[in-house]
Amino acid sequence: MNVGVAHSEVNPNTRVMNSRGMWLTYALGVGLLHIVLLSIPFFSVPVAWTLTNVIHNLGMYVFLHAVKGTPFETPDQGKARLLTHWEQLDYGVQFTSSRKFFTISPIILYFLASFYTKYDPTHFILNTASLLTVLIPKMPQLHGVRIFGINK
């Protein structure tokens, strides 16, 4: 056993979003995604904003709300393998700063996408549907709930 190299967290998945620089890295990643989409010649600015929003929300849904378990060996007797990353975040405590950040960030991206698409009905519907797919699972009332047996 290597003394001094073990982490003190029972489940490191619970605190990873609070680590130093995580929010900046997240914002820079979204910005980089948008710049890459803008650099594709046949994408207009509204299409690039809508794609940025939809890809971001799809990724957020998959990584925070669909995938269950943890990549670490945890001594919690299998409790973490039944929870999504969002449910493990901050030990399930609601309204922490990291939960607020990851709730507000898709809303801000939605407002930006709506503004730059000039509220075009097609883009607006796509952006709104995409936003709702990541906001509804974040509601405190749905903590641990599996609707229609999805992700059971």
XYZ file of C-alpha atoms in Angstrom, residues 34 37-38 40 42-55 113 116-117 120 123 126-127:
25
model
C -18.740 26.843 -30.821
C -18.682 24.796 -35.493
C -18.323 28.392 -36.697
C -17.120 24.938 -40.797
C -21.279 25.726 -44.835
C -22.740 26.392 -41.341
C -24.390 29.759 -40.903
C -24.185 31.579 -37.571
C -27.713 30.527 -36.490
C -26.998 26.888 -37.379
C -23.702 27.003 -35.461
C -25.423 28.398 -32.354
C -28.214 25.831 -32.506
C -25.722 22.995 -33.011
C -23.608 24.284 -30.122
C -26.665 24.306 -27.882
C -27.947 20.892 -28.986
C -24.521 19.169 -28.827
C -28.633 30.612 -29.187
C -28.294 34.800 -32.431
C -30.880 32.773 -34.357
C -36.468 31.694 -35.823
C -34.291 26.956 -34.229
C -35.032 22.778 -31.348
C -33.282 24.893 -28.723
